[in-house]
PDB file of C-alpha atoms and ligand atoms in Angstrom:
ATOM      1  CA  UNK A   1      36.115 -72.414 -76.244  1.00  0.00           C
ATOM      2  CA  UNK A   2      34.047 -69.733 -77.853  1.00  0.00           C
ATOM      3  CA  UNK A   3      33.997 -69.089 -80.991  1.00  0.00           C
ATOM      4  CA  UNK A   4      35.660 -65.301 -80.618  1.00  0.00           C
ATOM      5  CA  UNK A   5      39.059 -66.914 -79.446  1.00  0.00           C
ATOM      6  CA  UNK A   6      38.944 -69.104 -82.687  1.00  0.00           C
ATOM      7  CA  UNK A   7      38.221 -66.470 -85.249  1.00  0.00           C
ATOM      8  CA  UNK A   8      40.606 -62.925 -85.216  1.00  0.00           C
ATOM      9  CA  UNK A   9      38.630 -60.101 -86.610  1.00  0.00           C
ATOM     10  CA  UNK A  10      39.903 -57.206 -88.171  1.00  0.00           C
ATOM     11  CA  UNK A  11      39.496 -53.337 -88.450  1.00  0.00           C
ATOM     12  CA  UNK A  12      37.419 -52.912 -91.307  1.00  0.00           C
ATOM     13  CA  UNK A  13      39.247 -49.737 -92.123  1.00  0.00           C
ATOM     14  CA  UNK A  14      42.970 -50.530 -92.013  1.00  0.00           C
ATOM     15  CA  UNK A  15      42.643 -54.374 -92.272  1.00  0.00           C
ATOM     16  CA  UNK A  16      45.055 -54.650 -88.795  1.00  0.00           C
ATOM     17  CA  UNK A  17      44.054 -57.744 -86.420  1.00  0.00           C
ATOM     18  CA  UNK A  18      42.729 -56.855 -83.354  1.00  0.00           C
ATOM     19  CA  UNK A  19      41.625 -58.680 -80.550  1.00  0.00           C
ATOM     20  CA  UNK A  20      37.623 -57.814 -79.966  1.00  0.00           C
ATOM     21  CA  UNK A  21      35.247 -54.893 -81.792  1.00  0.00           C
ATOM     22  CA  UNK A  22      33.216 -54.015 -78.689  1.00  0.00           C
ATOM     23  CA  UNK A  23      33.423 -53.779 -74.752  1.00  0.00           C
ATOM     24  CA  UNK A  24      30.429 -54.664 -72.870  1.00  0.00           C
ATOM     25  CA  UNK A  25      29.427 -52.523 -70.362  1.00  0.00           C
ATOM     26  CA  UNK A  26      26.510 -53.895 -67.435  1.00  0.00           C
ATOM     27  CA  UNK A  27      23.877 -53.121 -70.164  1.00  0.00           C
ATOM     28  CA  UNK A  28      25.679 -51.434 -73.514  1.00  0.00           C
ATOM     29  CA  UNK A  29      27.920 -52.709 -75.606  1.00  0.00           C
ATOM     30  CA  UNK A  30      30.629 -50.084 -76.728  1.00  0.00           C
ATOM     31  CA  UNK A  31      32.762 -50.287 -80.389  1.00  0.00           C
ATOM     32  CA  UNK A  32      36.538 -50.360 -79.831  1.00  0.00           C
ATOM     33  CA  UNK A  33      39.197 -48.165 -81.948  1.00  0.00           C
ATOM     34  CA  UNK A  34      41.707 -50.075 -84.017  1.00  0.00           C
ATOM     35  CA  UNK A  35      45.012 -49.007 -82.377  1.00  0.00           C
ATOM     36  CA  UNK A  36      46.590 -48.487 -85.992  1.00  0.00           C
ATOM     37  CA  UNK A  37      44.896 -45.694 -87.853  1.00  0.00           C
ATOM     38  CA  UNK A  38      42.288 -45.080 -84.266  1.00  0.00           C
ATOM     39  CA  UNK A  39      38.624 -44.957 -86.033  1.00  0.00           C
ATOM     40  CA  UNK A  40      36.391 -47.335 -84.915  1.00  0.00           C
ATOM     41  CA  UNK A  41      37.134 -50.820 -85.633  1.00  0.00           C
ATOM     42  CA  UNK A  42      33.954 -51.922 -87.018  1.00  0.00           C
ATOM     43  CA  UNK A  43      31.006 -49.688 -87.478  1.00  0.00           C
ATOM     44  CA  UNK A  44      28.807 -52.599 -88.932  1.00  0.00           C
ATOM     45  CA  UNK A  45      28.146 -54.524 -85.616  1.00  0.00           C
ATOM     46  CA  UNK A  46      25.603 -51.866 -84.695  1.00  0.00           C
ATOM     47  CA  UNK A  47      24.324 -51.778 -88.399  1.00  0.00           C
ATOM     48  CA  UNK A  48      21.365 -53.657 -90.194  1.00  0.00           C
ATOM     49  CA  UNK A  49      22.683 -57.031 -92.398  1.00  0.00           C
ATOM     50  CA  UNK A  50      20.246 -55.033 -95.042  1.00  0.00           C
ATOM     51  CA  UNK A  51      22.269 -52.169 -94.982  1.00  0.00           C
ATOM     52  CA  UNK A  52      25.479 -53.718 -94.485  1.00  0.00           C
ATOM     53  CA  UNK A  53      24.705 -55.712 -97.989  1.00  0.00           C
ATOM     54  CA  UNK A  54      23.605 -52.282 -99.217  1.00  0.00           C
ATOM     55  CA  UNK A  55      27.459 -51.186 -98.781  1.00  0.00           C
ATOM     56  CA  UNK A  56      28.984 -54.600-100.240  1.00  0.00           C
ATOM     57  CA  UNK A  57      26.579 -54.296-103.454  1.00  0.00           C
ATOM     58  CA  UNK A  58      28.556 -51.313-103.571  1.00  0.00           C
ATOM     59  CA  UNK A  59      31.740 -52.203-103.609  1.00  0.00           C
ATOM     60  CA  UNK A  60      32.244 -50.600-100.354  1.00  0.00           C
ATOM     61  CA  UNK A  61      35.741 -52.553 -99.155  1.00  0.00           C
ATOM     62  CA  UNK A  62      35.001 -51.843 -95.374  1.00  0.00           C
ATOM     63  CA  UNK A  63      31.585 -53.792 -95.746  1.00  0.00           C
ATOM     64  CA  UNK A  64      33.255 -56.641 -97.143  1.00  0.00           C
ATOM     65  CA  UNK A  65      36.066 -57.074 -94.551  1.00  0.00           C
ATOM     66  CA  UNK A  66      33.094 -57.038 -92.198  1.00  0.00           C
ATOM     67  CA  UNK A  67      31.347 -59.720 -94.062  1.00  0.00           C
ATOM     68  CA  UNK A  68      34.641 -61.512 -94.523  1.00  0.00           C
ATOM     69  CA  UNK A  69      36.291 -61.613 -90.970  1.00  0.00           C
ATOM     70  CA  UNK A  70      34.196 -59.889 -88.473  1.00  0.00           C
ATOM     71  CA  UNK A  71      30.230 -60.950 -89.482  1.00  0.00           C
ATOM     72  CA  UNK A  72      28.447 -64.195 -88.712  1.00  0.00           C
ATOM     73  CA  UNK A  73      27.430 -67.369 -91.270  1.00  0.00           C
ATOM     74  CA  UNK A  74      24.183 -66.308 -91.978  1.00  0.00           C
ATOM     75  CA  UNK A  75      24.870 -63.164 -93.880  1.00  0.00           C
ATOM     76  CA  UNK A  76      27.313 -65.001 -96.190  1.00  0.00           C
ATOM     77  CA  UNK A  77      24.341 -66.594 -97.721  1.00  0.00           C
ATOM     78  CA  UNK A  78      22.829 -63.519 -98.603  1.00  0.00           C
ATOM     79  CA  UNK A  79      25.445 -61.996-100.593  1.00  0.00           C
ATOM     80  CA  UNK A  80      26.485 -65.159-102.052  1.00  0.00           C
ATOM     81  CA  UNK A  81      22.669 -65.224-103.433  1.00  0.00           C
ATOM     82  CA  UNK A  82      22.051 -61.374-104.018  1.00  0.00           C
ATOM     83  CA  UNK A  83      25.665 -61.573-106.251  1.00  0.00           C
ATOM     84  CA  UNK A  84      24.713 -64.694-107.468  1.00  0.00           C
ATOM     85  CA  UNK A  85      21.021 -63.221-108.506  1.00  0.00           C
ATOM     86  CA  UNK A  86      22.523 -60.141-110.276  1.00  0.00           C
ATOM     87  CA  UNK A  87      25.430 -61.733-112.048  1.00  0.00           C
ATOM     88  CA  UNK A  88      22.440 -64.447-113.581  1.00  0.00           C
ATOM     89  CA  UNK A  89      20.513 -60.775-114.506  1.00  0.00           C
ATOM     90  CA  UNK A  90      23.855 -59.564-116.124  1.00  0.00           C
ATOM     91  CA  UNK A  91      24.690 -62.679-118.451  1.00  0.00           C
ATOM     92  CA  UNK A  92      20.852 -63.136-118.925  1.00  0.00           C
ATOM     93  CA  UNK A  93      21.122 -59.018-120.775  1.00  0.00           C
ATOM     94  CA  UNK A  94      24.097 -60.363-122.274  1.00  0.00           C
ATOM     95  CA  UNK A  95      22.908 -63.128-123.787  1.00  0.00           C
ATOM     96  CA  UNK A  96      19.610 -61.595-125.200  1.00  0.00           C
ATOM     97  CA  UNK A  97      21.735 -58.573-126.371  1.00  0.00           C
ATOM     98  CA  UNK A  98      24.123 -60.635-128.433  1.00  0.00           C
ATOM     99  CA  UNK A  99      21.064 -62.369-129.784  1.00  0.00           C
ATOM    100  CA  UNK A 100      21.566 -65.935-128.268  1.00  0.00           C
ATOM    101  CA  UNK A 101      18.232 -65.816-125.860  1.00  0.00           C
ATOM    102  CA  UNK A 102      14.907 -65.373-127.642  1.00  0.00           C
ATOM    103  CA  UNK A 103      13.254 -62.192-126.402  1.00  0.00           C
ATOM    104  CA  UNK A 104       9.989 -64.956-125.414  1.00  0.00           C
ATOM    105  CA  UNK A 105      12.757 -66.991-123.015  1.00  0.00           C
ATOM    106  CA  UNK A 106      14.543 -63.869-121.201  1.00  0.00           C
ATOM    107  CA  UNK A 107      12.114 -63.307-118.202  1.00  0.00           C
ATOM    108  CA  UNK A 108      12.024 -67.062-117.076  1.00  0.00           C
ATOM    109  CA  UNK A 109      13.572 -69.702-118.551  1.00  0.00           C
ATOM    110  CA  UNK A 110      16.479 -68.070-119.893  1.00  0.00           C
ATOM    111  CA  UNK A 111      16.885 -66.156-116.378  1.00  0.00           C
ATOM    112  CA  UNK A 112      16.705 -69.886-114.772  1.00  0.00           C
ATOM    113  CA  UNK A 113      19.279 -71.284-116.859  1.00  0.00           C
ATOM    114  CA  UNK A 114      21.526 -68.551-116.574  1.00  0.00           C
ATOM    115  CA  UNK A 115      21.587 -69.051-113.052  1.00  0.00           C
ATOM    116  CA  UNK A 116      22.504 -72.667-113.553  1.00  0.00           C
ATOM    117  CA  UNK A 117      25.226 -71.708-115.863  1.00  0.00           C
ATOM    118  CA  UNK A 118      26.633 -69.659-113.223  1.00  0.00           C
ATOM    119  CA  UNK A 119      26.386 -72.225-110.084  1.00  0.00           C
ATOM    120  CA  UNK A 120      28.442 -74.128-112.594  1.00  0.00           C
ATOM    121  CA  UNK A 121      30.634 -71.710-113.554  1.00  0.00           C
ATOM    122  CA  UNK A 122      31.220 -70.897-109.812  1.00  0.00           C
TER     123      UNK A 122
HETATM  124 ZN1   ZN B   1      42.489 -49.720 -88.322  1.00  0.00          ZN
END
């Protein structure tokens, strides 16, 4: 059984199931059209992972229904780390802002233990 008959993906634009996001062709590969709203149901196969987490850094909903239903394992990583990264650089500002972090502890240690505070917090 392969794996495409397990998972449905989506149309990253309208969110409607559909059954594959490309056609092969002898050599090329060619995107499908969501039969909904008829734009292509998923730009991001022929895209970069880079710039595909470019778009979900962004808040960019079509990049994360990619990520969600339509991308493989490996990219899931990423983001989880990248969000996980900037939300440890968010609390880190916090915390030396509000005066809890020493300014001597904000660039490594307090960075580090941020990060631990939010693996547990996750
Ligand atoms: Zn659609």
């Amino acid at each position: 059984m392969s794996i495409n008959a397990i998972k449905p993906f989506v149309c990253i634009n309208c969110g409607h199931r559909v059954r594959e996001l490309y056609k092969k062709y002898s050599n090329t590969l060619k995107t499908t059209h969501c039969d909904k709203c008829h734009q292509i149901t998923d730009k991001y196969i022929e895209f970069e992972e880079f710039i595909i987490l470019i778009d979900a850094l962004l808040l960019d909903s079509c990049a994360f229904r990619h990520i969600i239903y339509n991308g493989n394992f490996k990219i899931h990583w990423k983001v989880f780390f990248v969000v996980l990264l900037l939300e440890s650089f968010a609390l880190c500002r916090y915390k030396h802002d509000s005066g809890r972090i020493a300014s001597s502890h904000l660039h490594e240690r307090g960075f580090y233990m941020c990060t631990i505070q939010n693996i547990g917090d996750a």
